[in-house]
């Protein structure tokens, strides 16, 4: 089969499109003919040896955590999944990933592909869709009519979070993005306002948009100065959920200094979000969330924006486009497009 894998870490060009053996199916496994491989920023971090909790430990290594397609083989002991089933899922990144024409997964980790949802759309519902859903529901504990600030609002997670916040009853939604084109996209997704988080002092615009009060919740996709500005735009008792880390920096904030300057002194809560908690401890919640997300898509309330769909052979180019912030929404590799 064809796969895009790395023999070392480095720039996008280390992704090599080449022939590799089809994975062997063992007891408890299923083999999926992969029709869509979703790309997440975590893939880029693992490729370039950036910040990510699960580093690449062996080479060559196939990247990618999301797949969608048809089951073509099952291992001994598998009873809940059969050949011909249409499925999608997230695999353990400690092994080979999904930038490949065939993917091996544990039978207990696959989900039925929802009716009316294409394989490419299904990948958007997985890591990014579930992250956006749980960030809004659990991370900032959104209540009806709460205001919310969403950083990187034109990206894969952010573009979904804007819409999910609206579905779940948010009041004012403020999206932050780095370019005029991306800010127009954020408004088109349903945000009430779109601001430029590359401008110094942008938290003042957040306060202006909330009549001086600040936002009740914030999704912070980066650390450093962006995070400090986020803190400055919070309302009393606000909740901040930190996810990602696209600038390669953990927040690194002097919380004592922030409090002495009047920020984080009004009972605000800052927490770190990790989807793997749900994978390890709340599988039933993941299944229910995927069902809800699929229904949002079918009803037209959740629009999936595929920034690009590229052949698997162009995996390196896909990484380059994401890394240089030239995409919006979900980027998907098509393993059989060549």
Short mmCIF file of C-alpha atoms in Angstrom, two decimals:
data_model
loop_
_atom_site.label_atom_id
_atom_site.label_comp_id
_atom_site.label_asym_id
_atom_site.label_seq_id
_atom_site.Cartn_x
_atom_site.Cartn_y
_atom_site.Cartn_z
CA UNK A 1 0.00 0.00 0.00
CA UNK A 2 0.98 3.66 -0.24
CA UNK A 3 1.67 5.72 2.87
CA UNK A 4 3.22 9.04 3.84
CA UNK A 5 5.78 8.46 6.58
CA UNK A 6 8.81 10.05 8.16
CA UNK A 7 12.30 8.54 8.53
CA UNK A 8 13.42 11.45 10.70
CA UNK A 9 11.91 14.59 12.20
CA UNK A 10 12.18 17.95 10.53
CA UNK A 11 10.45 20.23 7.98
CA UNK A 12 7.45 19.13 5.89
CA UNK A 13 9.76 17.58 3.29
CA UNK A 14 10.62 14.70 5.66
CA UNK A 15 7.18 13.25 4.84
CA UNK A 16 7.88 10.64 2.16
CA UNK A 17 5.20 9.02 -0.01
CA UNK A 18 6.22 5.41 -0.54
CA UNK A 19 5.24 1.75 -0.55
CA UNK A 20 4.87 0.01 2.81
CA UNK A 21 3.38 -3.35 3.84
CA UNK A 22 -0.34 -3.56 4.59
CA UNK A 23 -0.73 -3.88 8.40
CA UNK A 24 -1.21 -7.39 9.77
CA UNK A 25 -4.50 -8.00 11.55
CA UNK A 26 -4.31 -9.70 14.94
CA UNK A 27 -6.92 -10.70 17.50
CA UNK A 28 -9.17 -7.78 18.37
CA UNK A 29 -8.09 -5.73 15.33
CA UNK A 30 -9.91 -4.47 12.27
CA UNK A 31 -8.36 -3.41 8.96
CA UNK A 32 -9.93 -0.37 7.29
CA UNK A 33 -9.57 0.68 3.66
CA UNK A 34 -8.94 4.33 4.45
CA UNK A 35 -10.81 6.91 2.37
CA UNK A 36 -9.93 10.06 4.34
CA UNK A 37 -7.10 10.90 6.74
CA UNK A 38 -7.62 14.01 8.82
CA UNK A 39 -4.67 16.26 9.66
CA UNK A 40 -4.32 17.89 13.06
CA UNK A 41 -1.70 20.31 14.36
CA UNK A 42 -0.49 17.55 16.66
CA UNK A 43 0.74 15.71 13.54
CA UNK A 44 2.89 18.71 12.66
CA UNK A 45 4.28 18.95 16.17
CA UNK A 46 5.23 15.26 16.11
CA UNK A 47 6.81 15.60 12.67
CA UNK A 48 8.99 18.56 13.62
CA UNK A 49 9.77 17.38 17.19
CA UNK A 50 7.83 20.26 18.67
CA UNK A 51 5.81 20.30 21.87
CA UNK A 52 3.52 17.27 22.05
CA UNK A 53 2.95 14.84 24.95
CA UNK A 54 3.41 11.72 22.77
CA UNK A 55 6.64 12.04 20.75
CA UNK A 56 7.65 9.88 17.81
CA UNK A 57 9.77 7.05 19.23
CA UNK A 58 10.61 4.94 16.17
CA UNK A 59 11.39 5.42 12.49
CA UNK A 60 10.06 5.12 9.92
CA UNK A 61 6.72 6.22 11.33
CA UNK A 62 3.34 6.90 9.71
CA UNK A 63 1.69 10.00 11.18
CA UNK A 64 -2.00 10.82 11.55
CA UNK A 65 -4.68 10.01 14.11
CA UNK A 66 -7.97 10.05 12.15
CA UNK A 67 -9.40 7.76 9.50
CA UNK A 68 -12.70 6.96 7.82
CA UNK A 69 -13.52 4.14 5.42
CA UNK A 70 -14.67 0.53 5.07
CA UNK A 71 -13.70 -2.52 7.11
CA UNK A 72 -12.01 -5.12 4.88
CA UNK A 73 -10.79 -7.61 7.51
CA UNK A 74 -11.37 -8.43 11.17
CA UNK A 75 -9.22 -10.34 13.65
CA UNK A 76 -10.15 -13.23 15.91
CA UNK A 77 -12.62 -12.37 18.63
CA UNK A 78 -14.14 -9.38 16.86
CA UNK A 79 -17.94 -9.62 16.98
CA UNK A 80 -19.24 -6.04 17.01
CA UNK A 81 -17.62 -5.03 13.70
CA UNK A 82 -17.82 -6.93 10.41
CA UNK A 83 -16.34 -6.73 6.93
CA UNK A 84 -18.20 -4.12 4.90
CA UNK A 85 -19.02 -1.85 7.84
CA UNK A 86 -18.48 1.86 7.22
CA UNK A 87 -16.50 3.21 10.16
CA UNK A 88 -14.36 6.07 11.40
CA UNK A 89 -12.21 6.66 14.44
CA UNK A 90 -9.10 7.84 16.26
CA UNK A 91 -6.11 5.56 16.64
CA UNK A 92 -3.38 5.43 19.27
CA UNK A 93 -0.58 7.64 17.96
CA UNK A 94 2.04 5.47 19.68
CA UNK A 95 1.78 3.11 16.68
CA UNK A 96 1.55 3.74 12.96
CA UNK A 97 -1.01 6.34 11.98
CA UNK A 98 -3.53 7.09 9.27
CA UNK A 99 -1.58 8.70 6.42
CA UNK A 100 -2.00 5.41 4.58
CA UNK A 101 -4.34 3.50 2.28
CA UNK A 102 -5.06 0.91 4.97
CA UNK A 103 -5.30 1.47 8.71
CA UNK A 104 -5.28 -1.09 11.51
CA UNK A 105 -7.37 -0.19 14.57
CA UNK A 106 -8.64 -1.87 17.70
CA UNK A 107 -12.23 -3.00 17.16
CA UNK A 108 -13.35 -1.24 20.34
CA UNK A 109 -12.04 2.08 19.04
CA UNK A 110 -14.10 2.31 15.85
CA UNK A 111 -17.39 4.15 15.46
CA UNK A 112 -20.09 3.55 12.84
CA UNK A 113 -19.91 6.16 10.10
CA UNK A 114 -23.13 8.20 10.54
CA UNK A 115 -25.67 8.09 7.73
CA UNK A 116 -25.36 11.05 5.40
CA UNK A 117 -21.83 11.93 6.54
CA UNK A 118 -18.98 11.57 4.04
CA UNK A 119 -15.61 10.12 5.10
CA UNK A 120 -13.95 13.54 4.77
CA UNK A 121 -16.65 15.18 6.89
CA UNK A 122 -16.37 12.38 9.43
CA UNK A 123 -12.70 13.16 10.08
CA UNK A 124 -13.64 16.73 10.98
CA UNK A 125 -15.95 15.42 13.70
CA UNK A 126 -13.24 13.39 15.41
CA UNK A 127 -10.31 15.13 17.12
CA UNK A 128 -11.29 18.65 16.11
CA UNK A 129 -15.06 18.21 16.42
CA UNK A 130 -14.89 16.42 19.76
CA UNK A 131 -12.33 18.91 21.07
CA UNK A 132 -14.53 21.86 20.11
CA UNK A 133 -17.63 20.23 21.61
CA UNK A 134 -16.04 19.34 24.94
CA UNK A 135 -14.17 22.66 25.17
CA UNK A 136 -17.46 24.52 24.96
CA UNK A 137 -19.48 22.13 27.11
CA UNK A 138 -16.92 21.20 29.77
CA UNK A 139 -13.89 23.44 29.32
CA UNK A 140 -15.64 26.79 29.67
CA UNK A 141 -18.88 25.25 31.00
CA UNK A 142 -20.94 27.43 28.69
CA UNK A 143 -24.25 28.57 30.15
CA UNK A 144 -27.07 30.11 28.14
CA UNK A 145 -26.32 33.67 27.04
CA UNK A 146 -22.68 33.53 28.20
CA UNK A 147 -20.18 35.49 26.14
CA UNK A 148 -17.23 33.53 24.82
CA UNK A 149 -13.89 34.38 23.19
CA UNK A 150 -12.50 31.83 20.73
CA UNK A 151 -8.85 32.12 19.71
CA UNK A 152 -7.76 30.79 16.30
CA UNK A 153 -11.43 30.91 15.39
CA UNK A 154 -10.89 30.17 11.69
CA UNK A 155 -8.92 26.99 12.35
CA UNK A 156 -10.11 23.42 12.53
CA UNK A 157 -11.15 23.49 16.20
CA UNK A 158 -12.04 27.17 16.34
CA UNK A 159 -14.36 27.17 13.32
CA UNK A 160 -16.36 24.35 14.87
CA UNK A 161 -16.30 25.90 18.34
CA UNK A 162 -17.85 29.12 17.02
CA UNK A 163 -20.81 27.18 15.63
CA UNK A 164 -21.16 24.80 18.58
CA UNK A 165 -21.17 27.74 20.99
CA UNK A 166 -24.10 29.19 19.03
CA UNK A 167 -25.94 25.85 19.00
CA UNK A 168 -25.47 25.45 22.77
CA UNK A 169 -26.89 28.89 23.53
CA UNK A 170 -24.01 31.36 23.74
CA UNK A 171 -24.82 35.04 23.88
CA UNK A 172 -22.03 37.11 22.31
CA UNK A 173 -19.38 35.12 20.42
CA UNK A 174 -16.08 36.86 19.70
CA UNK A 175 -13.72 35.10 17.33
CA UNK A 176 -10.05 36.02 17.04
CA UNK A 177 -8.05 35.39 13.86
CA UNK A 178 -4.85 36.66 12.29
CA UNK A 179 -5.86 37.86 8.80
CA UNK A 180 -8.77 39.83 7.28
CA UNK A 181 -9.77 36.79 5.20
CA UNK A 182 -9.90 34.58 8.27
CA UNK A 183 -11.88 37.17 10.22
CA UNK A 184 -14.44 37.34 7.42
CA UNK A 185 -14.68 33.55 7.62
CA UNK A 186 -15.27 33.75 11.39
CA UNK A 187 -18.15 36.18 10.91
CA UNK A 188 -19.61 33.96 8.20
CA UNK A 189 -19.61 31.07 10.69
CA UNK A 190 -21.86 33.04 13.02
CA UNK A 191 -19.57 34.97 15.36
CA UNK A 192 -20.89 38.36 16.49
CA UNK A 193 -17.47 39.97 16.14
CA UNK A 194 -14.03 39.06 14.79
CA UNK A 195 -10.86 40.65 16.12
CA UNK A 196 -7.16 40.58 15.21
CA UNK A 197 -5.16 38.85 17.94
CA UNK A 198 -1.86 39.93 16.35
CA UNK A 199 -2.56 43.57 17.25
CA UNK A 200 -1.04 44.65 20.59
CA UNK A 201 -3.69 45.48 23.18
CA UNK A 202 -6.48 43.55 21.45
CA UNK A 203 -8.01 42.69 24.82
CA UNK A 204 -9.31 46.27 24.93
CA UNK A 205 -11.52 45.45 21.93
CA UNK A 206 -12.83 42.39 23.80
CA UNK A 207 -13.81 44.62 26.70
CA UNK A 208 -15.39 47.18 24.39
CA UNK A 209 -17.49 44.46 22.77
CA UNK A 210 -18.70 43.29 26.19
CA UNK A 211 -19.50 46.77 27.55
CA UNK A 212 -16.37 46.74 29.67
CA UNK A 213 -17.27 43.52 31.47
CA UNK A 214 -15.10 40.96 29.67
CA UNK A 215 -16.00 37.50 28.40
CA UNK A 216 -17.48 34.73 30.53
CA UNK A 217 -15.43 32.02 28.81
CA UNK A 218 -12.38 31.79 26.56
CA UNK A 219 -10.76 29.08 24.46
CA UNK A 220 -7.04 29.80 24.47
CA UNK A 221 -5.17 28.02 21.70
CA UNK A 222 -1.75 29.44 22.46
CA UNK A 223 0.51 30.64 25.24
CA UNK A 224 2.80 33.63 25.52
CA UNK A 225 1.52 37.15 24.91
CA UNK A 226 -1.70 35.91 23.31
CA UNK A 227 -2.55 34.17 26.56
CA UNK A 228 -1.76 37.27 28.62
CA UNK A 229 -4.08 39.33 26.43
CA UNK A 230 -6.76 36.66 26.89
CA UNK A 231 -6.50 37.00 30.67
CA UNK A 232 -6.89 40.75 30.37
CA UNK A 233 -10.21 40.30 28.57
CA UNK A 234 -11.90 38.09 31.17
CA UNK A 235 -15.00 38.86 33.18
CA UNK A 236 -15.19 38.05 36.90
CA UNK A 237 -15.64 34.29 37.45
CA UNK A 238 -14.73 33.59 33.82
CA UNK A 239 -13.47 30.17 32.71
CA UNK A 240 -10.46 29.70 30.41
CA UNK A 241 -9.78 26.38 28.67
CA UNK A 242 -6.27 26.01 27.24
CA UNK A 243 -5.82 23.66 24.29
CA UNK A 244 -3.27 23.12 21.57
CA UNK A 245 -0.08 25.14 21.66
CA UNK A 246 0.42 26.31 18.09
CA UNK A 247 3.11 28.84 19.00
CA UNK A 248 5.20 26.12 20.63
CA UNK A 249 5.05 27.83 24.01
CA UNK A 250 3.25 26.91 27.19
CA UNK A 251 1.45 29.82 28.81
CA UNK A 252 4.48 30.80 30.95
CA UNK A 253 2.53 33.46 32.81
CA UNK A 254 3.49 34.94 36.18
CA UNK A 255 0.11 34.45 37.82
CA UNK A 256 1.09 36.45 40.91
CA UNK A 257 1.96 39.40 38.67
CA UNK A 258 -1.29 39.03 36.77
CA UNK A 259 -3.25 39.12 40.02
CA UNK A 260 -1.32 42.13 41.31
CA UNK A 261 -2.27 43.99 38.13
CA UNK A 262 -5.94 43.21 38.61
CA UNK A 263 -6.14 40.26 36.25
CA UNK A 264 -7.05 36.81 37.54
CA UNK A 265 -8.10 38.48 40.79
CA UNK A 266 -11.84 38.00 40.33
CA UNK A 267 -12.26 34.24 40.86
CA UNK A 268 -11.48 33.26 37.28
CA UNK A 269 -10.62 29.65 36.51
CA UNK A 270 -7.87 28.47 34.14
CA UNK A 271 -7.81 24.83 33.07
CA UNK A 272 -6.02 22.60 30.57
CA UNK A 273 -8.04 20.51 28.12
CA UNK A 274 -7.01 17.06 26.88
CA UNK A 275 -9.25 14.93 24.67
CA UNK A 276 -7.40 11.81 25.79
CA UNK A 277 -9.24 12.02 29.12
CA UNK A 278 -12.47 11.13 27.30
CA UNK A 279 -10.74 8.38 25.31
CA UNK A 280 -9.50 6.79 28.52
CA UNK A 281 -12.40 7.43 30.91
CA UNK A 282 -15.52 8.60 29.06
CA UNK A 283 -15.98 6.58 25.86
CA UNK A 284 -19.76 6.69 26.19
CA UNK A 285 -19.64 10.49 26.25
CA UNK A 286 -17.52 10.46 23.09
CA UNK A 287 -20.04 8.27 21.29
CA UNK A 288 -22.91 10.51 22.38
CA UNK A 289 -21.01 13.63 21.35
CA UNK A 290 -20.25 12.19 17.90
CA UNK A 291 -23.94 11.37 17.45
CA UNK A 292 -24.89 14.94 18.40
CA UNK A 293 -22.26 16.43 16.09
CA UNK A 294 -23.48 14.28 13.19
CA UNK A 295 -27.04 15.45 13.81
CA UNK A 296 -25.89 19.08 13.85
CA UNK A 297 -24.33 18.51 10.42
CA UNK A 298 -27.39 16.76 8.99
CA UNK A 299 -29.71 19.49 10.27
CA UNK A 300 -27.56 22.20 8.70
CA UNK A 301 -26.65 23.84 12.01
CA UNK A 302 -22.99 22.79 11.82
CA UNK A 303 -21.10 23.58 8.64
CA UNK A 304 -17.85 21.74 7.99
CA UNK A 305 -15.25 23.81 6.18
CA UNK A 306 -12.63 21.70 4.42
CA UNK A 307 -9.83 24.15 3.82
CA UNK A 308 -8.15 21.67 1.50
CA UNK A 309 -8.54 18.07 0.36
CA UNK A 310 -5.25 16.84 -1.07
CA UNK A 311 -3.98 13.49 -2.37
CA UNK A 312 -2.00 11.48 0.15
CA UNK A 313 1.06 12.02 -2.04
CA UNK A 314 0.89 15.73 -1.13
CA UNK A 315 1.05 15.22 2.63
CA UNK A 316 4.16 17.38 2.87
CA UNK A 317 2.42 20.24 1.06
CA UNK A 318 -0.60 19.88 3.35
CA UNK A 319 1.65 20.22 6.39
CA UNK A 320 3.37 23.25 4.88
CA UNK A 321 0.05 24.99 4.22
CA UNK A 322 -1.16 24.43 7.78
CA UNK A 323 2.17 25.34 9.35
CA UNK A 324 2.30 28.64 7.46
CA UNK A 325 -1.32 29.43 8.43
CA UNK A 326 -2.62 29.36 4.86
CA UNK A 327 -5.67 27.22 5.58
CA UNK A 328 -9.01 27.48 7.33
CA UNK A 329 -11.15 24.64 8.62
CA UNK A 330 -10.22 20.99 8.21
CA UNK A 331 -7.46 19.71 5.93
CA UNK A 332 -7.91 16.13 4.72
CA UNK A 333 -5.67 13.70 2.82
CA UNK A 334 -7.31 11.37 0.27
CA UNK A 335 -5.36 8.08 0.19
CA UNK A 336 -6.76 6.84 -3.13
CA UNK A 337 -6.77 10.10 -5.10
CA UNK A 338 -3.50 9.49 -6.98
#
